[in-house]
PDB file of N, CA and C in Angstrom:
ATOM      1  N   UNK A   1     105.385 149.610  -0.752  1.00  0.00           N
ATOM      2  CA  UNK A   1     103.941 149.666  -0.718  1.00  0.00           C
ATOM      3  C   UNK A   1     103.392 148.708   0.339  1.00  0.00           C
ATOM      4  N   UNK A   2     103.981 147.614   0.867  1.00  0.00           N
ATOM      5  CA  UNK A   2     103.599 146.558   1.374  1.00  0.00           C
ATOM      6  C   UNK A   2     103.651 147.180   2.809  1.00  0.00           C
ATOM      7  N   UNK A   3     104.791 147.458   3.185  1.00  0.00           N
ATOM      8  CA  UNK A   3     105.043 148.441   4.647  1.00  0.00           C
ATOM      9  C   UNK A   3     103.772 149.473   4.708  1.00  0.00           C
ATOM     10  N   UNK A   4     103.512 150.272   3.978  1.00  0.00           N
ATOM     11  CA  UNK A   4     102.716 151.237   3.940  1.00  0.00           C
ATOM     12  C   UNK A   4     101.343 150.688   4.234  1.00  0.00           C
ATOM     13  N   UNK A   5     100.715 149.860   3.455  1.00  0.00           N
ATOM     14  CA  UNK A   5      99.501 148.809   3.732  1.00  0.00           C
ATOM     15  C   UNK A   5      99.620 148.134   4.908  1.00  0.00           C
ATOM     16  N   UNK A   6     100.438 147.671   5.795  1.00  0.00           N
ATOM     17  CA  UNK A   6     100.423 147.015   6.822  1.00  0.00           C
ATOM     18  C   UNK A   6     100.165 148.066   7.701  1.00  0.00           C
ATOM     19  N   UNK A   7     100.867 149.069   7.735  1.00  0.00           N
ATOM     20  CA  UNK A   7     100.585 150.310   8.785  1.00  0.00           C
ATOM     21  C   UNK A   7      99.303 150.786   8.779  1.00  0.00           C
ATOM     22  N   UNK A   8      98.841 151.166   7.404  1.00  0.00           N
ATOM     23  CA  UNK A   8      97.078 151.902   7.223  1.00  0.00           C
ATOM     24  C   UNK A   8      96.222 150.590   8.019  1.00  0.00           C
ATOM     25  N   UNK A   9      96.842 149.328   7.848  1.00  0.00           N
ATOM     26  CA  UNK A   9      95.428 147.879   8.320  1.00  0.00           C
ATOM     27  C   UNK A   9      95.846 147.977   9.603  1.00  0.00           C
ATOM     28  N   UNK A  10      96.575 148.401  10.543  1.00  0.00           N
ATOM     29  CA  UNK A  10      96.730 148.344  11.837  1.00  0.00           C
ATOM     30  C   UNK A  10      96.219 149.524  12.626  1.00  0.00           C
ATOM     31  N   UNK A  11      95.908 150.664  12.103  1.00  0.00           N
ATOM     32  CA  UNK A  11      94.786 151.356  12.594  1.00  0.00           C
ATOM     33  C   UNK A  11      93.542 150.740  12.530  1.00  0.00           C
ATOM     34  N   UNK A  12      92.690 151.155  13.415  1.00  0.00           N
ATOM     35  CA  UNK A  12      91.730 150.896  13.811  1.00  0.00           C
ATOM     36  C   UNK A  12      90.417 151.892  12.553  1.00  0.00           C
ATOM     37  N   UNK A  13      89.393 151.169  11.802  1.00  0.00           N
ATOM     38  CA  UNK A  13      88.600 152.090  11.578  1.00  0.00           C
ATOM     39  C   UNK A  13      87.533 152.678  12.481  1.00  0.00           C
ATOM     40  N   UNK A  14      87.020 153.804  12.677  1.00  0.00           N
ATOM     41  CA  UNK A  14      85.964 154.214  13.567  1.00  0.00           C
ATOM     42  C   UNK A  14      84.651 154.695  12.455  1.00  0.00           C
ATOM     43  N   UNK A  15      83.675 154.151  13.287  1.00  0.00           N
ATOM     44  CA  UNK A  15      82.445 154.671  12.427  1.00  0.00           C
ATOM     45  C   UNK A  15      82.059 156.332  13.390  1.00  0.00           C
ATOM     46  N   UNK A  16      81.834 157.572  12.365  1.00  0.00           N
ATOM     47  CA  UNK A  16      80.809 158.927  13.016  1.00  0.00           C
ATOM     48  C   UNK A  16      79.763 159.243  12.205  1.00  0.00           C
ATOM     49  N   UNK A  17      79.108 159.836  13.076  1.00  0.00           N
ATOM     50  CA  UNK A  17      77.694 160.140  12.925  1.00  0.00           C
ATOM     51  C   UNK A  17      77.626 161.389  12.675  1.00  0.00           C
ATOM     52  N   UNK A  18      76.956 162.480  11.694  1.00  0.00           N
ATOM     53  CA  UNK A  18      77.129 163.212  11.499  1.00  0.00           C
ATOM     54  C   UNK A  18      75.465 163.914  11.336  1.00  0.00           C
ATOM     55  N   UNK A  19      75.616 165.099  12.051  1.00  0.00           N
ATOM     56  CA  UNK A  19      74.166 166.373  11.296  1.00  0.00           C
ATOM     57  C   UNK A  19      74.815 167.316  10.300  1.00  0.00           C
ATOM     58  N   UNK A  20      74.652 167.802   9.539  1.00  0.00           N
ATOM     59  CA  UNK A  20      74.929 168.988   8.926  1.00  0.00           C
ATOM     60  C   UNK A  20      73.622 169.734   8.512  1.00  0.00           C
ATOM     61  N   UNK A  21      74.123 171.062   7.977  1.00  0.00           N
ATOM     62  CA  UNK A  21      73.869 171.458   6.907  1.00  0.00           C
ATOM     63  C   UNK A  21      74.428 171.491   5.615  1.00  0.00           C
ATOM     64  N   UNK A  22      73.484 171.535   4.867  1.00  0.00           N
ATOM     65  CA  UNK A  22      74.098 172.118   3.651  1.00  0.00           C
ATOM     66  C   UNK A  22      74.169 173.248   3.226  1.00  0.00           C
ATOM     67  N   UNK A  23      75.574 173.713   2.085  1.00  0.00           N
ATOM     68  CA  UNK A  23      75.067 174.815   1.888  1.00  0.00           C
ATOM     69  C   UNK A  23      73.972 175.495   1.251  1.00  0.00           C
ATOM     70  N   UNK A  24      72.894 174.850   1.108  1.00  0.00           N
ATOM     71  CA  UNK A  24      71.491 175.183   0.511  1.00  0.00           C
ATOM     72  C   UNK A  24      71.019 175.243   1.178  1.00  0.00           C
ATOM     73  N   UNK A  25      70.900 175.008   2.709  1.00  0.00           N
ATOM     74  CA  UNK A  25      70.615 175.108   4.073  1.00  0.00           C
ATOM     75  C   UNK A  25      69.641 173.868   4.221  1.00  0.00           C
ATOM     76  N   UNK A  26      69.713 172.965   3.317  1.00  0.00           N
ATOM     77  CA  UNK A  26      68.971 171.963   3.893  1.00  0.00           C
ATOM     78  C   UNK A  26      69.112 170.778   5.381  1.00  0.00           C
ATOM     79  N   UNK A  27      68.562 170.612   6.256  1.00  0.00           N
ATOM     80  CA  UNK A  27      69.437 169.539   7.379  1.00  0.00           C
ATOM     81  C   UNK A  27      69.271 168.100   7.129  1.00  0.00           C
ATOM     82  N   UNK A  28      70.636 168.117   6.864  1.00  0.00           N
ATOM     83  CA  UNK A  28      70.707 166.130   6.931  1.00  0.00           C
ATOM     84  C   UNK A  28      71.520 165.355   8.432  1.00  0.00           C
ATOM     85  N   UNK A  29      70.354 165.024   8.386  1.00  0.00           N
ATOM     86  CA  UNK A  29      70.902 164.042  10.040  1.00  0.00           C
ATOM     87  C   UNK A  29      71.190 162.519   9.632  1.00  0.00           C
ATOM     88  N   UNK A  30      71.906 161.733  10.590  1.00  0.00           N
ATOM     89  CA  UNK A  30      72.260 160.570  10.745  1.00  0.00           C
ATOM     90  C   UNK A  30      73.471 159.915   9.274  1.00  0.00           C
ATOM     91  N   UNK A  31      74.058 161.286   9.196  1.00  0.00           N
ATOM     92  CA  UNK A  31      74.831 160.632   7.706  1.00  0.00           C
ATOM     93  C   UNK A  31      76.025 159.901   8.838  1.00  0.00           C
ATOM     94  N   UNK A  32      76.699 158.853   8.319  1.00  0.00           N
ATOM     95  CA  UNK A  32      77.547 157.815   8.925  1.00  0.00           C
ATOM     96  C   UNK A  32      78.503 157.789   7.968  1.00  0.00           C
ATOM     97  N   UNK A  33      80.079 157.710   8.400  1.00  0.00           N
ATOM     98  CA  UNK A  33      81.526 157.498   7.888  1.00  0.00           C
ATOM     99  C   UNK A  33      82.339 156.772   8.761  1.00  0.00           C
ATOM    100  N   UNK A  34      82.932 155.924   7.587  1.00  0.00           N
ATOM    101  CA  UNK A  34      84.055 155.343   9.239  1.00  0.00           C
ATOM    102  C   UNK A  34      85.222 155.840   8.350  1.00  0.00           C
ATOM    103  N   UNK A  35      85.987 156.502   9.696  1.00  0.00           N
ATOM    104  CA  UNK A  35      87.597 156.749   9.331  1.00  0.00           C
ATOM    105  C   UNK A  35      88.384 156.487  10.263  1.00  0.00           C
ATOM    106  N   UNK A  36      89.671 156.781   9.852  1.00  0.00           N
ATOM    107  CA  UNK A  36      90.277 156.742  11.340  1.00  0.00           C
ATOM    108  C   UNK A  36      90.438 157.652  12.735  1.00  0.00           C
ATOM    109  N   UNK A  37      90.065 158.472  12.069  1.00  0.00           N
ATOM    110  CA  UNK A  37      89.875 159.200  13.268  1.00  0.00           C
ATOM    111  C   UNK A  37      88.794 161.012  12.616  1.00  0.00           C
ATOM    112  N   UNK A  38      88.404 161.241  13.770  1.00  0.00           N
ATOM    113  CA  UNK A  38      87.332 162.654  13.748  1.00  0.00           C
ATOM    114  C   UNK A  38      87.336 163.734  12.646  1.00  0.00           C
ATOM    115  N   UNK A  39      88.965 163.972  12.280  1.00  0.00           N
ATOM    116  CA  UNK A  39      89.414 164.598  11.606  1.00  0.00           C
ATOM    117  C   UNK A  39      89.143 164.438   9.758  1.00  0.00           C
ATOM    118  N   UNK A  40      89.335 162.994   9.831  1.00  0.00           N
ATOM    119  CA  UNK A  40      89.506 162.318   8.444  1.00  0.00           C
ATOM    120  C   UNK A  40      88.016 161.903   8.256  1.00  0.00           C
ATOM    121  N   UNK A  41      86.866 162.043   9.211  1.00  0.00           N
ATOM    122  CA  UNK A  41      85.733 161.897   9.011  1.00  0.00           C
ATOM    123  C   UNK A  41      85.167 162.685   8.649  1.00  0.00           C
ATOM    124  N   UNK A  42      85.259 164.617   9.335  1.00  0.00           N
ATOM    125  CA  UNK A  42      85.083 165.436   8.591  1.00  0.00           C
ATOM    126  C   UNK A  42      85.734 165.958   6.851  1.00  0.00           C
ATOM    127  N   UNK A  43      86.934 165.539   6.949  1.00  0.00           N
ATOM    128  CA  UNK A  43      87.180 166.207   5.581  1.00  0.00           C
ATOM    129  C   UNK A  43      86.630 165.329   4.629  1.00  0.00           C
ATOM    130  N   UNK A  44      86.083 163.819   5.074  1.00  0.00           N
ATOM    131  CA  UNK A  44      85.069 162.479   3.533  1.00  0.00           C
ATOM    132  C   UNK A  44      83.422 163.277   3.360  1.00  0.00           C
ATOM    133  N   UNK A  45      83.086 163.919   4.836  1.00  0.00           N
ATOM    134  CA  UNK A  45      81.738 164.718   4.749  1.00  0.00           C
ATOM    135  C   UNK A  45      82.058 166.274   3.836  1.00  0.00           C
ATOM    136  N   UNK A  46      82.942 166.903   4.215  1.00  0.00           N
ATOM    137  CA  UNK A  46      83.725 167.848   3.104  1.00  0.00           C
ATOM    138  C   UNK A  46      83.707 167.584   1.840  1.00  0.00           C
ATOM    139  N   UNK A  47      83.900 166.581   1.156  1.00  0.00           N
ATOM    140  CA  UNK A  47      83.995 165.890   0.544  1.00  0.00           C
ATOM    141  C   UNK A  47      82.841 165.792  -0.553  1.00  0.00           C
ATOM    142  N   UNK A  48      82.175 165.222   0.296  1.00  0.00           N
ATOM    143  CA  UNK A  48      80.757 164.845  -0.202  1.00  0.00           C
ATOM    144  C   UNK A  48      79.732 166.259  -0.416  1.00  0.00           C
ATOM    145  N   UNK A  49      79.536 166.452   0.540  1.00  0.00           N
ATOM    146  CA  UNK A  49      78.454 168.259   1.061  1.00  0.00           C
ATOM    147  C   UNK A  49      79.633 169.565   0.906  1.00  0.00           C
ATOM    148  N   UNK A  50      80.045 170.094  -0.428  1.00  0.00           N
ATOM    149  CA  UNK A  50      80.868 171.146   0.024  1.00  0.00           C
ATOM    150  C   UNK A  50      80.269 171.993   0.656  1.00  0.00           C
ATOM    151  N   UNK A  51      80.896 172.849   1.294  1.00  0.00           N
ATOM    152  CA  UNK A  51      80.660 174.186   2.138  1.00  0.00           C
ATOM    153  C   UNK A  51      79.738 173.929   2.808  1.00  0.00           C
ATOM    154  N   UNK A  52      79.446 172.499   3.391  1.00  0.00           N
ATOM    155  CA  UNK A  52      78.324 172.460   4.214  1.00  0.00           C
ATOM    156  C   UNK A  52      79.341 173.316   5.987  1.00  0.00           C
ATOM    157  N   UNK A  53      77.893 173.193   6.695  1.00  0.00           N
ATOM    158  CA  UNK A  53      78.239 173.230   8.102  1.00  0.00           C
ATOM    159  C   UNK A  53      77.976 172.174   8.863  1.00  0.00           C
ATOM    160  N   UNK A  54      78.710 171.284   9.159  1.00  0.00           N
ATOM    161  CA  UNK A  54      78.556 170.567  10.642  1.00  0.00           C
ATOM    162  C   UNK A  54      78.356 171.039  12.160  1.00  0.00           C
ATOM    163  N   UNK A  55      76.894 170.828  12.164  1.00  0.00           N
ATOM    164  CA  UNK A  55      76.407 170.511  13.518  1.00  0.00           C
ATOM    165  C   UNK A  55      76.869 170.045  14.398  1.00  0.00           C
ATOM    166  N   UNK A  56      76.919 169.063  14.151  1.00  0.00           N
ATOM    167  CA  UNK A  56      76.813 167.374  15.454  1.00  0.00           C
ATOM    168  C   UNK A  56      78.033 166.799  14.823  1.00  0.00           C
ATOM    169  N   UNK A  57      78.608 166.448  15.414  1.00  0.00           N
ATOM    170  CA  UNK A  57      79.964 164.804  15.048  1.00  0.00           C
ATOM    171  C   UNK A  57      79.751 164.178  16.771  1.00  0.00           C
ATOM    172  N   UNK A  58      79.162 162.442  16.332  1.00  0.00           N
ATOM    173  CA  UNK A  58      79.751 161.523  17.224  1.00  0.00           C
ATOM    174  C   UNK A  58      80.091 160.313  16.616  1.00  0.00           C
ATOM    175  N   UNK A  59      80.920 159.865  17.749  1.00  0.00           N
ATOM    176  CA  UNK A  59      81.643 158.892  17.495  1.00  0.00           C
ATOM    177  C   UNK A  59      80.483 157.353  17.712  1.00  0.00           C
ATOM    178  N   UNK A  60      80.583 156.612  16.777  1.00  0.00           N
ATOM    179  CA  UNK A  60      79.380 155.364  17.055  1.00  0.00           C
ATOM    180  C   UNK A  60      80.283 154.184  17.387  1.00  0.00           C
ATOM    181  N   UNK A  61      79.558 153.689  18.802  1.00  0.00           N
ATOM    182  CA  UNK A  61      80.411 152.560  19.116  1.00  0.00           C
ATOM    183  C   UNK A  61      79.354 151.618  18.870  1.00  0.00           C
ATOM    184  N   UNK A  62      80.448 150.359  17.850  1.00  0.00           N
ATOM    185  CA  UNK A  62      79.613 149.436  17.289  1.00  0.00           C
ATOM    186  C   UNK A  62      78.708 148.382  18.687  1.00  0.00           C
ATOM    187  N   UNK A  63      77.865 147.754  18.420  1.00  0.00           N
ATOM    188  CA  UNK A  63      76.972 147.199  19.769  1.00  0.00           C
ATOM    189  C   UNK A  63      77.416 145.755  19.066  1.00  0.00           C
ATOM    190  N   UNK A  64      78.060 145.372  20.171  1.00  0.00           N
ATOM    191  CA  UNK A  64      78.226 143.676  19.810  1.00  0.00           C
ATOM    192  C   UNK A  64      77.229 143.003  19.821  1.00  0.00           C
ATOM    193  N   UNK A  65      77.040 141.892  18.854  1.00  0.00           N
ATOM    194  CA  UNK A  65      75.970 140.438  18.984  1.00  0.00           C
ATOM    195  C   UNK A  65      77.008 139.659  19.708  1.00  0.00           C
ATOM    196  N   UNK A  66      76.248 138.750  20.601  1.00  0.00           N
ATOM    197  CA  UNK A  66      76.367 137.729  21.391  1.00  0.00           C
ATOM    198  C   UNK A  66      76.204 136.577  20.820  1.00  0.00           C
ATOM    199  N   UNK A  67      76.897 136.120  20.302  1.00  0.00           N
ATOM    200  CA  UNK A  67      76.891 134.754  19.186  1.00  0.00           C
ATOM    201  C   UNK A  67      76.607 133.234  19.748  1.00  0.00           C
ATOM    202  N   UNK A  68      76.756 133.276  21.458  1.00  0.00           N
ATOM    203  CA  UNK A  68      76.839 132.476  22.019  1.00  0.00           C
ATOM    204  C   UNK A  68      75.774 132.627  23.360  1.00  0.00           C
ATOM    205  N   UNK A  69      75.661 131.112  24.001  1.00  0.00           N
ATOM    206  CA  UNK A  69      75.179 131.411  24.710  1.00  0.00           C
ATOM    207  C   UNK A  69      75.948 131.126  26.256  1.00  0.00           C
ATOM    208  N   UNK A  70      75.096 131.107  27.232  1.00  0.00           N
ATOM    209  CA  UNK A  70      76.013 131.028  28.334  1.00  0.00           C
ATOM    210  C   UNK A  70      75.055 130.500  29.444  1.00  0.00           C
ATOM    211  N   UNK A  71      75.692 129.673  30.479  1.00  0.00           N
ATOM    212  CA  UNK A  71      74.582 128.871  31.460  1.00  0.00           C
ATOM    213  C   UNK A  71      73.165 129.640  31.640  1.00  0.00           C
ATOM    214  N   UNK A  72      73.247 131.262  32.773  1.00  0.00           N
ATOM    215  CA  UNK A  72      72.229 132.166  32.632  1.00  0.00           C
ATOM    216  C   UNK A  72      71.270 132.086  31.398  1.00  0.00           C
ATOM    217  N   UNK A  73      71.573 132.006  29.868  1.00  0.00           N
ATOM    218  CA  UNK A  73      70.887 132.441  29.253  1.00  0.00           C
ATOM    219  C   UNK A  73      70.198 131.107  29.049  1.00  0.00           C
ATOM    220  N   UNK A  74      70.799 129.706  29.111  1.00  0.00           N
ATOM    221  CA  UNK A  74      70.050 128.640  28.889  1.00  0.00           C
ATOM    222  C   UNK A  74      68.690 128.466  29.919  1.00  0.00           C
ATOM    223  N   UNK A  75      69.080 128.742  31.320  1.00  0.00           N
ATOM    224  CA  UNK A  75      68.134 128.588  32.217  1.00  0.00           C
ATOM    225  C   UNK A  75      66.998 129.590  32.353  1.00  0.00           C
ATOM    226  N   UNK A  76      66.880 130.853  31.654  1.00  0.00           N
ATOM    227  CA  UNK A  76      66.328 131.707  31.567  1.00  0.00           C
ATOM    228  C   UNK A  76      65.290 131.567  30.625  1.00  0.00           C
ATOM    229  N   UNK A  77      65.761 130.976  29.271  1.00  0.00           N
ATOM    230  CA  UNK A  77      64.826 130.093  27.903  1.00  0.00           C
ATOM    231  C   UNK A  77      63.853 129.057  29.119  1.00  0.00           C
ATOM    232  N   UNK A  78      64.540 128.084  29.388  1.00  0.00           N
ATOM    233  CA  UNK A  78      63.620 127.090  30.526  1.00  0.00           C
ATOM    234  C   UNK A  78      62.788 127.691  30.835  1.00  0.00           C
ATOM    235  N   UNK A  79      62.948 128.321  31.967  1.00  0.00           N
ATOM    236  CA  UNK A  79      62.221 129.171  32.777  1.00  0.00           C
ATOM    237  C   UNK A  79      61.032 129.933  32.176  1.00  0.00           C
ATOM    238  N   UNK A  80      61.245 130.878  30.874  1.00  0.00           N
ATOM    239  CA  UNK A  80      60.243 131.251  29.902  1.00  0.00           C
ATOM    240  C   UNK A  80      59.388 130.224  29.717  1.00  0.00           C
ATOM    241  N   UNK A  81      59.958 128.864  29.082  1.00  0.00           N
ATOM    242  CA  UNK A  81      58.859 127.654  28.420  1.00  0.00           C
ATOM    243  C   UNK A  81      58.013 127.044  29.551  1.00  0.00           C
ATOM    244  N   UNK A  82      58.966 127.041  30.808  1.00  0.00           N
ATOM    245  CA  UNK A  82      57.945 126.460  31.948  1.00  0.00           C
ATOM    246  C   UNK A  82      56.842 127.403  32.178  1.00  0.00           C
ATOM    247  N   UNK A  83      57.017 128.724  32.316  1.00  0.00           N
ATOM    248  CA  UNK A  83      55.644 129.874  32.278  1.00  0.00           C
ATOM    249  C   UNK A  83      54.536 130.105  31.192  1.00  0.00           C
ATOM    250  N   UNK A  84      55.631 129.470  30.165  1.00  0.00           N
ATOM    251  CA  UNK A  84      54.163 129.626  29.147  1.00  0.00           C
ATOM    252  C   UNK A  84      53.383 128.566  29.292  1.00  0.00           C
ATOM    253  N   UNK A  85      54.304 127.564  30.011  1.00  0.00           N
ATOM    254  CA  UNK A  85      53.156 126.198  30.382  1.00  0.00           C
ATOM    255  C   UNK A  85      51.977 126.258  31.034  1.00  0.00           C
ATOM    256  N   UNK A  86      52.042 127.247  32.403  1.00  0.00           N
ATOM    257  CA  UNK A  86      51.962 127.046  33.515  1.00  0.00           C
ATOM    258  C   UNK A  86      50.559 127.883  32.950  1.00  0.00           C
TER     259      UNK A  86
END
């Protein structure tokens, strides 16, 4: 079991974005899954919405925060406070 768990944590998870329908024909946009891959994202929306139809599948690449700062960004703050002076 331990082998097996080390292999599933060394894939990567991916977050997708999904439109469907349902089969009641209602449209749901922006539903979100992370799997490992495209495949395993549709069959958790399968899952959830039977017999729906999928529209749209993309892949969402997460947007990093910048936790830090860096010379540019210090002198740029300055620069702001000296203009609001001015």
């Amino acid at each position: 079991m331990g082998v097996l768990y080390d292999r599933e944590c060394q894939q990567s998870m991916n977050k997708y974005g999904f439109r469907i329908r349902t089969r009641a024909g209602s449209l749901v946009e922006n539903l979100q899954v992370q799997a490992r891959d495209r495949a395993e994202a549709e069959q958790k929306i399968n899952q959830i919405y039977h017999q729906c139809e999928i529209l749209e599948c993309q892949e969402v690449t997460p947007t990093l925060k910048k936790e830090s700062l860096d010379l540019e960004d210090v002198v740029s703050l300055i620069n702001k406070q000296e203009e609001k002076k001015s």
